[in-house]
mmCIF file of C-alpha atoms in Angstrom:
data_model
loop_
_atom_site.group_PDB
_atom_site.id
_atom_site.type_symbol
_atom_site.label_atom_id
_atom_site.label_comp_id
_atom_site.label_asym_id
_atom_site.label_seq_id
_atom_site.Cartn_x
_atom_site.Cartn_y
_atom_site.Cartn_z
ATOM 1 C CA UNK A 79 11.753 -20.097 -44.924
ATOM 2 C CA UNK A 80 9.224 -22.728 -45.050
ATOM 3 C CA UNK A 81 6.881 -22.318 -41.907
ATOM 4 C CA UNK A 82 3.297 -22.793 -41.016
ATOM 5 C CA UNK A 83 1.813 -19.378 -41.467
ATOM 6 C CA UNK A 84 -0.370 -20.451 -38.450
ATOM 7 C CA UNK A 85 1.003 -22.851 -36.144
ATOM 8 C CA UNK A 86 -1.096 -25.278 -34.269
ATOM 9 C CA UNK A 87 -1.596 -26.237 -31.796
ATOM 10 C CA UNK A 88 -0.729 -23.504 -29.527
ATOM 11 C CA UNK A 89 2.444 -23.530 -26.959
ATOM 12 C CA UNK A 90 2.210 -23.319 -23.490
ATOM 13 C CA UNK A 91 3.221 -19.589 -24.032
ATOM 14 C CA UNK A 92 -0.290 -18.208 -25.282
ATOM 15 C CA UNK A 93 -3.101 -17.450 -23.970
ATOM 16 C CA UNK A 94 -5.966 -20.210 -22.825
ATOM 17 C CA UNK A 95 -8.658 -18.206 -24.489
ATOM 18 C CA UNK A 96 -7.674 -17.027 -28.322
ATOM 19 C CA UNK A 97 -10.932 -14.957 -28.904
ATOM 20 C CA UNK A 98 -10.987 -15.790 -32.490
ATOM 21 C CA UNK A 99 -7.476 -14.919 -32.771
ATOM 22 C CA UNK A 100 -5.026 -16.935 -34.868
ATOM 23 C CA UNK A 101 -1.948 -17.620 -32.544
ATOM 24 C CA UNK A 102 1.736 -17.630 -34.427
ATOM 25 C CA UNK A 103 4.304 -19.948 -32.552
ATOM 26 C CA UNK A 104 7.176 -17.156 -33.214
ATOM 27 C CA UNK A 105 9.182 -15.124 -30.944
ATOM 28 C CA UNK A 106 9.953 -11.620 -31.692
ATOM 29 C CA UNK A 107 13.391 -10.439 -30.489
ATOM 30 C CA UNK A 108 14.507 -6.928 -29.293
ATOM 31 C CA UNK A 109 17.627 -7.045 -30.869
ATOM 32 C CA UNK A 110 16.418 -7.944 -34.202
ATOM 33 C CA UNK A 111 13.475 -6.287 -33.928
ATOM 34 C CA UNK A 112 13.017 -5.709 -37.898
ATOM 35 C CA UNK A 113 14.098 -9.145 -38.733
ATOM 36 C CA UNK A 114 11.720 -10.686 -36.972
ATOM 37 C CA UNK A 115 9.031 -8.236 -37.920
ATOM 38 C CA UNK A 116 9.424 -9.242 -41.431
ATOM 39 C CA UNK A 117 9.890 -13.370 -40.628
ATOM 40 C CA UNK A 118 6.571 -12.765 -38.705
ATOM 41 C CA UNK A 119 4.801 -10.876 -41.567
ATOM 42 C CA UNK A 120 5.449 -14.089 -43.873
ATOM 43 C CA UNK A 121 3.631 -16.081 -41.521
ATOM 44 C CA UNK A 122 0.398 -14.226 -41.162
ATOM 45 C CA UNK A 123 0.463 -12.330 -44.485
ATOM 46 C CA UNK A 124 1.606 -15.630 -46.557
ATOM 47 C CA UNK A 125 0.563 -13.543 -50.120
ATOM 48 C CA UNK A 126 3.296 -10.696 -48.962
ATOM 49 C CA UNK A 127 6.268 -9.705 -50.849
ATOM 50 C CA UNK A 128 8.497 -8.597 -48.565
ATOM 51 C CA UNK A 129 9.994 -6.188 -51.411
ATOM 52 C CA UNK A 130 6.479 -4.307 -50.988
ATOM 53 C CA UNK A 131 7.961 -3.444 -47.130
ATOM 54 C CA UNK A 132 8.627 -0.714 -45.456
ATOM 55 C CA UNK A 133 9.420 -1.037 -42.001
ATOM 56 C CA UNK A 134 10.010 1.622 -38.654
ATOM 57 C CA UNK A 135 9.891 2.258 -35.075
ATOM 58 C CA UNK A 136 7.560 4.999 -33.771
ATOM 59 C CA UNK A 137 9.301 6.550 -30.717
ATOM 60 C CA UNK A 138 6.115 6.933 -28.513
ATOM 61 C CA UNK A 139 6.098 3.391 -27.107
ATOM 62 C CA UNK A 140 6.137 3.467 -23.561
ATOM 63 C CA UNK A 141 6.449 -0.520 -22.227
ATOM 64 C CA UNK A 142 6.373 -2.226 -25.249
ATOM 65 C CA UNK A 143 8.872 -2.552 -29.045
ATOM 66 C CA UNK A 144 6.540 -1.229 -31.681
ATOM 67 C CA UNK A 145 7.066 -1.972 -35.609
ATOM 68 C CA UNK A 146 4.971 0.169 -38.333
ATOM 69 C CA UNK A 147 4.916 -1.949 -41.112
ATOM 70 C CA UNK A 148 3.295 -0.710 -44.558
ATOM 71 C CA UNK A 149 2.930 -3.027 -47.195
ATOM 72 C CA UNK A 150 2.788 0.014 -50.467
ATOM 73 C CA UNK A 151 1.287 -2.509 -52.804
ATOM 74 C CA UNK A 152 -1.571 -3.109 -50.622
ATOM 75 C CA UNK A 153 -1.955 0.300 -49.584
ATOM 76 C CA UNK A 154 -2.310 -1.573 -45.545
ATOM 77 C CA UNK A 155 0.104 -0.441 -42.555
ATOM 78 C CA UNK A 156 -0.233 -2.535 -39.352
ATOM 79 C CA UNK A 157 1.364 -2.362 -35.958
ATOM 80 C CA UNK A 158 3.624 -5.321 -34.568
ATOM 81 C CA UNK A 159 3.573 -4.986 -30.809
ATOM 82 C CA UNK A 160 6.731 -6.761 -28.800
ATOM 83 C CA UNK A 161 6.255 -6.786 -25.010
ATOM 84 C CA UNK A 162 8.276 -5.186 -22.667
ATOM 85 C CA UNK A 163 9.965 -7.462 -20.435
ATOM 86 C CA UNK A 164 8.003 -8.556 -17.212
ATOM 87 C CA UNK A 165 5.120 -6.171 -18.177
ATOM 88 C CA UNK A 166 2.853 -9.431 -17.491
ATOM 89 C CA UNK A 167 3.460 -8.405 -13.789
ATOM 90 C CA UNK A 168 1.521 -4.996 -14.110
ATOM 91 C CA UNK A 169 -0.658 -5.984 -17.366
ATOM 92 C CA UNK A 170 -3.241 -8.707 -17.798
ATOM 93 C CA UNK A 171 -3.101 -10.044 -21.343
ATOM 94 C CA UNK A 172 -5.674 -12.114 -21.416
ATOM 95 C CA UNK A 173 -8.059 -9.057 -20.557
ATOM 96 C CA UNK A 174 -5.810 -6.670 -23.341
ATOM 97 C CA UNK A 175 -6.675 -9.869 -25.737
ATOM 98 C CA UNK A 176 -10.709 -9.986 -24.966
ATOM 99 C CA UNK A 177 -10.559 -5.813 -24.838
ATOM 100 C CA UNK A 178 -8.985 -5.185 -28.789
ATOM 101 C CA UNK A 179 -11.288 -8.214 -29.941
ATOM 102 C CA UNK A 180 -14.588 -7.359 -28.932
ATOM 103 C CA UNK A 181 -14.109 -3.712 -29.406
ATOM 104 C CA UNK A 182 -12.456 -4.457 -32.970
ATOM 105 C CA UNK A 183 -16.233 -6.217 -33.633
ATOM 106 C CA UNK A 184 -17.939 -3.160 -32.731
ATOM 107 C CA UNK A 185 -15.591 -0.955 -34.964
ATOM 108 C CA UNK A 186 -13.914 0.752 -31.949
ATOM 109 C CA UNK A 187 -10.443 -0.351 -32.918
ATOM 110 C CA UNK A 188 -8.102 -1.367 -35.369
ATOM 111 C CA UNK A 189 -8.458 -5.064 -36.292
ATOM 112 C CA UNK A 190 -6.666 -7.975 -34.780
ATOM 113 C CA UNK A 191 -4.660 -9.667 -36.907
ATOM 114 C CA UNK A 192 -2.707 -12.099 -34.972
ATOM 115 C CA UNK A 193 -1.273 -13.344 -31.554
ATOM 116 C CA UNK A 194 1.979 -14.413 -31.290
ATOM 117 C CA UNK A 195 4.288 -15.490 -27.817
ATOM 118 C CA UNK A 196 5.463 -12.324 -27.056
ATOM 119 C CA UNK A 197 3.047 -9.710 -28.736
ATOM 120 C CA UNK A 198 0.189 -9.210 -31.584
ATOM 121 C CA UNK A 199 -0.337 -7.803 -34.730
ATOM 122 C CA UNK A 200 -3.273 -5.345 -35.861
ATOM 123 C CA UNK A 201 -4.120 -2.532 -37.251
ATOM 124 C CA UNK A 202 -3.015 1.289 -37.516
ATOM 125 C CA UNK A 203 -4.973 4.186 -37.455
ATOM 126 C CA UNK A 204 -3.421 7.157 -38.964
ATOM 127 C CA UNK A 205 -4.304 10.208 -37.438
ATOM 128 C CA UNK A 206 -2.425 13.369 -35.423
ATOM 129 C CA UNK A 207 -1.620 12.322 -31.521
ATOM 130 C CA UNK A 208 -1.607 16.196 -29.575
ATOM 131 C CA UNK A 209 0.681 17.212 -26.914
ATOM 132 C CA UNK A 210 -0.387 17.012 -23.180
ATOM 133 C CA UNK A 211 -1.308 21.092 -23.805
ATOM 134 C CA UNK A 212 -3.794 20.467 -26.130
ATOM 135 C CA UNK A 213 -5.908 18.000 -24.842
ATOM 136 C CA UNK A 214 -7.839 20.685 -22.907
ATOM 137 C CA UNK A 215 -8.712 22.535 -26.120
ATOM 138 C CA UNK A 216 -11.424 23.540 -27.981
ATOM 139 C CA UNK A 217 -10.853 20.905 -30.838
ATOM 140 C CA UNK A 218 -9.599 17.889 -28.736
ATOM 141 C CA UNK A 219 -11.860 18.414 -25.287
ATOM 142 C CA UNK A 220 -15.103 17.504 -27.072
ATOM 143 C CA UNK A 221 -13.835 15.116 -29.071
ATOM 144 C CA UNK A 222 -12.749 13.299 -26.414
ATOM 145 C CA UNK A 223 -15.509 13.979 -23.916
ATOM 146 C CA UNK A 224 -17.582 12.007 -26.797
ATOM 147 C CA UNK A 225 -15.317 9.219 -27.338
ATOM 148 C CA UNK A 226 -15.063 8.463 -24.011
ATOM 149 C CA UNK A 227 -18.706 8.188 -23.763
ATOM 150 C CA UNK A 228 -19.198 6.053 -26.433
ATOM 151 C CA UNK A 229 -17.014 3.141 -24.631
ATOM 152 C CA UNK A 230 -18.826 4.246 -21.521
ATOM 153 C CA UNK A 231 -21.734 2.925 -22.887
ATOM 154 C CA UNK A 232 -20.007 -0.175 -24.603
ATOM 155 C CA UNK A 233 -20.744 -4.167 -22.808
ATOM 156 C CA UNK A 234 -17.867 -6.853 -23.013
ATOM 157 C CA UNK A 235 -18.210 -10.068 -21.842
ATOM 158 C CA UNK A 236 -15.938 -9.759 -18.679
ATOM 159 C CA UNK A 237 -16.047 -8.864 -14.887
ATOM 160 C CA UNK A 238 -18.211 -5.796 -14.971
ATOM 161 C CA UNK A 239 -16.943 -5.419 -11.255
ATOM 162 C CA UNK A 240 -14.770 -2.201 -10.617
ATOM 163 C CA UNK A 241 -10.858 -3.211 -11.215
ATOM 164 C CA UNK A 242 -9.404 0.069 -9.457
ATOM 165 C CA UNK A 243 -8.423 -1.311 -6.047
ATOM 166 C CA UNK A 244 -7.938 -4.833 -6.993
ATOM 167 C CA UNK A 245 -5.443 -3.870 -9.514
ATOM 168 C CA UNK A 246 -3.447 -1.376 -7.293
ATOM 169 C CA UNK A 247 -3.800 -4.095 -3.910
ATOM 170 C CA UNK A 248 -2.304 -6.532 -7.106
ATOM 171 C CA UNK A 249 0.157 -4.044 -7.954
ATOM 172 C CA UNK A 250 1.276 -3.170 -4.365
ATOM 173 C CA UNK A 251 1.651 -6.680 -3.228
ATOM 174 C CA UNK A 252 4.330 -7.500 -5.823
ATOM 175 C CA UNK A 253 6.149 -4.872 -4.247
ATOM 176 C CA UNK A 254 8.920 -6.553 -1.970
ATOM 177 C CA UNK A 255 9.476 -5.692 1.094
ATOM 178 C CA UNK A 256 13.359 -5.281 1.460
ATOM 179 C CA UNK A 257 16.275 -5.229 -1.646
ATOM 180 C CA UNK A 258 19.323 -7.420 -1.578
ATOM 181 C CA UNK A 259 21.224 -3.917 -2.652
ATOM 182 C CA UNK A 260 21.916 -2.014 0.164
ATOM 183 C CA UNK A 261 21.789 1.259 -1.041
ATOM 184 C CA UNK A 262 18.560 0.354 -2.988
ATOM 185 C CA UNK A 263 16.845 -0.881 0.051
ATOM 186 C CA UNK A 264 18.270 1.894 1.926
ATOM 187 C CA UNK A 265 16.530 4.463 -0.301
ATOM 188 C CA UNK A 266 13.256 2.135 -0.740
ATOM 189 C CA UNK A 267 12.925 2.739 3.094
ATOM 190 C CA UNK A 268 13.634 6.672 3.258
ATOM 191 C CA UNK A 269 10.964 6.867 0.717
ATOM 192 C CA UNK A 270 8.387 4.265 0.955
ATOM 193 C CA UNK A 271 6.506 2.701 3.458
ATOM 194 C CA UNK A 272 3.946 -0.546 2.501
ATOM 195 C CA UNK A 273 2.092 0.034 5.693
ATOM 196 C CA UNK A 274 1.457 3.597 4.682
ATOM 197 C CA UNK A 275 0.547 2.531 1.136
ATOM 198 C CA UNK A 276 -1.493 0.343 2.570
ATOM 199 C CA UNK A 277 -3.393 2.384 4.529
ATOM 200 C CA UNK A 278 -3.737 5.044 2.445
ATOM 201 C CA UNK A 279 -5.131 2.148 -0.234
ATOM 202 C CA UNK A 280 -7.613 1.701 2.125
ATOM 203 C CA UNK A 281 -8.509 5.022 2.641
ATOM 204 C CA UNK A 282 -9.080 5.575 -0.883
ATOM 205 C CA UNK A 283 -11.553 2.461 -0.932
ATOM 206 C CA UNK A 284 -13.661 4.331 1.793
ATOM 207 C CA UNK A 285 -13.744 7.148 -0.629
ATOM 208 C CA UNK A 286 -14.677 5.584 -3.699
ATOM 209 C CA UNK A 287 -17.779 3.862 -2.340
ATOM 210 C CA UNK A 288 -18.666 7.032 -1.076
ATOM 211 C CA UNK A 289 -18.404 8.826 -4.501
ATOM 212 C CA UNK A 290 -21.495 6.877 -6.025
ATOM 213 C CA UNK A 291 -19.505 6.814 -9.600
ATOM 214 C CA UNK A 292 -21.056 4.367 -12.225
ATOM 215 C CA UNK A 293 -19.269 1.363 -13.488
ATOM 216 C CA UNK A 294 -18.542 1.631 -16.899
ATOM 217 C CA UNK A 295 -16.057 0.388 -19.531
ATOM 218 C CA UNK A 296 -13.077 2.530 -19.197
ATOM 219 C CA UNK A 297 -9.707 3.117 -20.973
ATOM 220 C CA UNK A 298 -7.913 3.847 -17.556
ATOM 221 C CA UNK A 299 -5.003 5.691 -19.784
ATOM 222 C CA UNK A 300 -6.181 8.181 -21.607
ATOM 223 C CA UNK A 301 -2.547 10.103 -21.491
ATOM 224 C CA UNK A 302 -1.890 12.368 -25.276
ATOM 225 C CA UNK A 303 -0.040 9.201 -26.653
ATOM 226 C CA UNK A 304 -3.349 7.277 -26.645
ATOM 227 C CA UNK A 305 -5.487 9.745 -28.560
ATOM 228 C CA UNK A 306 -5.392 9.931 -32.189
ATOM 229 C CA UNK A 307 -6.851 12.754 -34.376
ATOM 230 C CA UNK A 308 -8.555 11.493 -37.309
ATOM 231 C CA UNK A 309 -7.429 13.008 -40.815
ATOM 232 C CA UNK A 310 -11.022 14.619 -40.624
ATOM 233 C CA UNK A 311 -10.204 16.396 -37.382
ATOM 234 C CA UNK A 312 -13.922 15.423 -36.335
ATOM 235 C CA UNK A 313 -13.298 12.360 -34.496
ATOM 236 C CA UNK A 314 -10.585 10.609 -32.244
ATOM 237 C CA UNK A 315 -10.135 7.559 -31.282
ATOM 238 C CA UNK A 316 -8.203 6.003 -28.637
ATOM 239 C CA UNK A 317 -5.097 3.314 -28.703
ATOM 240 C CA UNK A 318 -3.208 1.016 -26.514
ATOM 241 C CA UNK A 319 -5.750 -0.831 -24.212
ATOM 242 C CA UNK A 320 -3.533 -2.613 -22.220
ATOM 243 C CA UNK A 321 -5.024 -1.168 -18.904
ATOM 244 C CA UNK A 322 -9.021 -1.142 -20.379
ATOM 245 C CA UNK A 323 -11.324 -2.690 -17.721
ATOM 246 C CA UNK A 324 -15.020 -2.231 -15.538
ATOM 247 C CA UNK A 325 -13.981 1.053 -13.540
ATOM 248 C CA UNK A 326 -15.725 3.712 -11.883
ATOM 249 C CA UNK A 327 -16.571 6.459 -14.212
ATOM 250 C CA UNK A 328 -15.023 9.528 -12.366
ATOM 251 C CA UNK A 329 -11.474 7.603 -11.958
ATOM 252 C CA UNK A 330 -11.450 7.192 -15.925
ATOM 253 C CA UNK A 331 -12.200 11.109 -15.919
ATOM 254 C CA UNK A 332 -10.034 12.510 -13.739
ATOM 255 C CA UNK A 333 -6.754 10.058 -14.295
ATOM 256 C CA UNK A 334 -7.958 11.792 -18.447
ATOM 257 C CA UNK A 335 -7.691 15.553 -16.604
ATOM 258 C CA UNK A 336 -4.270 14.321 -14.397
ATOM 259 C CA UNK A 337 -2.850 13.603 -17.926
ATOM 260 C CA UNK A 338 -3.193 17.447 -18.966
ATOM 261 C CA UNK A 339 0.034 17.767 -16.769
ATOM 262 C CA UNK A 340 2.182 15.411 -19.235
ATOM 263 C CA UNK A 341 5.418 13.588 -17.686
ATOM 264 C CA UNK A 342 6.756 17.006 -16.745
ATOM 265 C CA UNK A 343 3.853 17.038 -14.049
ATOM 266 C CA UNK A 344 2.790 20.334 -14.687
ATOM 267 C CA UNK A 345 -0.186 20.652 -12.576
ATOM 268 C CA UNK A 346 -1.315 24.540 -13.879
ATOM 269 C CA UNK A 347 -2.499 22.507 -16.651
ATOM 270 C CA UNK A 348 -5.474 20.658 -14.796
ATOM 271 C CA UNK A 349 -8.685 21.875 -16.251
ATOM 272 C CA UNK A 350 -10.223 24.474 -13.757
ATOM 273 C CA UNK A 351 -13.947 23.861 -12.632
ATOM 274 C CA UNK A 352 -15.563 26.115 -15.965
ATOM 275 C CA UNK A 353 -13.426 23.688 -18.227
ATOM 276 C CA UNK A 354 -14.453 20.391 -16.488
ATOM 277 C CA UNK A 355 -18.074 21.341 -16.813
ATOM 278 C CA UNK A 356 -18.159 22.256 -20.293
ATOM 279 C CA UNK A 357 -16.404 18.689 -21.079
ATOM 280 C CA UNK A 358 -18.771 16.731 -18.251
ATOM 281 C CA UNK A 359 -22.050 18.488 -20.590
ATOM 282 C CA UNK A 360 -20.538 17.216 -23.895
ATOM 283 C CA UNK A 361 -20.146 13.362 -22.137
ATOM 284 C CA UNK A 362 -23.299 13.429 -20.649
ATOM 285 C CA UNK A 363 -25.240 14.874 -23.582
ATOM 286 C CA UNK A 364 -23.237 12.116 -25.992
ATOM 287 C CA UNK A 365 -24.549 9.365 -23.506
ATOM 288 C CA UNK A 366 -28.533 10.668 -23.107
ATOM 289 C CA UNK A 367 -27.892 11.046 -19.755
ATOM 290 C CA UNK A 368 -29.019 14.436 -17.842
ATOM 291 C CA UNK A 369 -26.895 17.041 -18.186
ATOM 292 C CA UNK A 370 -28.615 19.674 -16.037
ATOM 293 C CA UNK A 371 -26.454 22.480 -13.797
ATOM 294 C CA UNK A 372 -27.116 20.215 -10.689
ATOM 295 C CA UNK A 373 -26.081 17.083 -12.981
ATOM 296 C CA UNK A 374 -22.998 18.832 -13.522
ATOM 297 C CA UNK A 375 -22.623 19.424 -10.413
ATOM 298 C CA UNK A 376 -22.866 15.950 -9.108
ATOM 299 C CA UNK A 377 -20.694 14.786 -11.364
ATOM 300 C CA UNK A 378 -17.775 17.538 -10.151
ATOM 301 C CA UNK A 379 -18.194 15.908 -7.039
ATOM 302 C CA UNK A 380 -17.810 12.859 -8.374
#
């Protein structure tokens, strides 16, 4: 098929601000999701034979159509990433965009090979993801604790403000407030109330100004699915930064420990005080920051 392997100039469709990202004028389909993988592969790998491809579909993809594609000659395997429908409403791409390019400079994440209208294309790492259980063990705990550090102490150019309640006040108001269905709206209203949600927003405002929690870069999804075990098994990184943004420190932490409990919600799970300390001393030792009892302390409070 003879198309630019780089269209320009860009469609209405992508982004204002390309980062240094080449932008693709293609359209990857759900329902011919390999297809279009390989049609889009042309385009930004030009010197690919598509008899070098292998092509499949992890299963851990939560909101989005993922495509591993490996390309044997080259010995390369990179990630196509389709968007879930409507996940603009909850996600800001723009900030997803500036987050995987900046960090991709400072070696924090898989390159960034290209934008297209629906999705992008970069890098895999290859690695071992554990289960909710094992986050809290000795080998991943540490691991983490450092990790999580390290982006602590990364700077991108962006609001440096904390994003926790503007994003749920952004998420909240796109709730509506009544459903055509009957039945829907019926059980909306035994279940929910906005002016509860509301309150309780605001309540939780109060409370994090009181909590004194530094502002740092933070993953804000740290769930088992978005850590990776390197082959080495002395280092993991994390994936999917759809949600990465300025947020208090101790939200970033806890929504980790929350995470313990998996989608089966298994609370026994949470780390108990001992646990949490032991990880708090490994972050604050990774990030030269005082790691004293009362430090640890402060920061349980936190």
């Amino acid at each position: 098929m003879a198309r630019s392997p780089l269209a320009q100039p860009e469609t209405p469709a992508a982004p204002a601000t390309a980062y240094g990202v080449p932008f693709v004028d293609f359209e990857v389909q759900s329902d011919r999701l390999f297809d279009d993988a390989r049609e889009l592969l042309a385009m930004v790998f030009p010197g690919w034979a598509a008899a070098d491809l292998s092509l499949k579909q992890p299963t851990d993809g939560i909101t989005n159509k993922l495509v591993q594609c490996t390309n044997r000659r080259e010995g390369l395997t990179v990630l196509i990433r389709a968007y879930g429908r409507n996940t603009e409403i909850i996600i800001d791409r723009d900030q997803e965009l500036l987050n995987m390019a900046s960090l991709a400079r400072r070696g924090m994440c898989p390159p960034l090979y290209a934008r297209f209208r629906n999705g992008l294309v970069y890098g895999y790492i290859p690695g071992t993801v554990p289960s909710p259980e094992e986050m809290g063990n000795d080998l991943y705990a540490p691991l983490i604790a450092r990790q999580l550090a390290d982006w602590g102490q990364t700077s991108l150019p962006c609001d440096h403000s904390p994003q926790l309640i503007p994003t749920l006040r952004r998420w909240l108001g796109d709730v509506p407030t009544s459903y055509g269905d009957e039945r829907k709206d019926a059980l909306f209203r035994k279940h929910f109330s906005l002016e509860m949600l509301h309150t309780e927003l605001g309540e939780l405002e109060r409370l994090a100004a009181l909590a004194n929690s530094p502002v740092v870069f933070a993953h804000n999804d740290i769930l088992s699915g978005n850590v990776v075990l390197a082959p080495s098994r002395d280092k993991v990184s994390f994936i999917d930064y759809e949600y990465a943004a300025y947020n208090y420190r101790g939200f970033d932490i806890a929504n980790h420990f929350n995470e313990y409990a998996g989608f089966e919600c298994d609370y026994s799970r949470y780390p108990a005080k001992d646990a949490q300390l032991r990880w708090f001393k490994v972050y604050l030792d990774r990030s030269g920051l005082d790691s004293s009892p009362a430090a640890l302390e402060r920061m349980y409070t936190e």
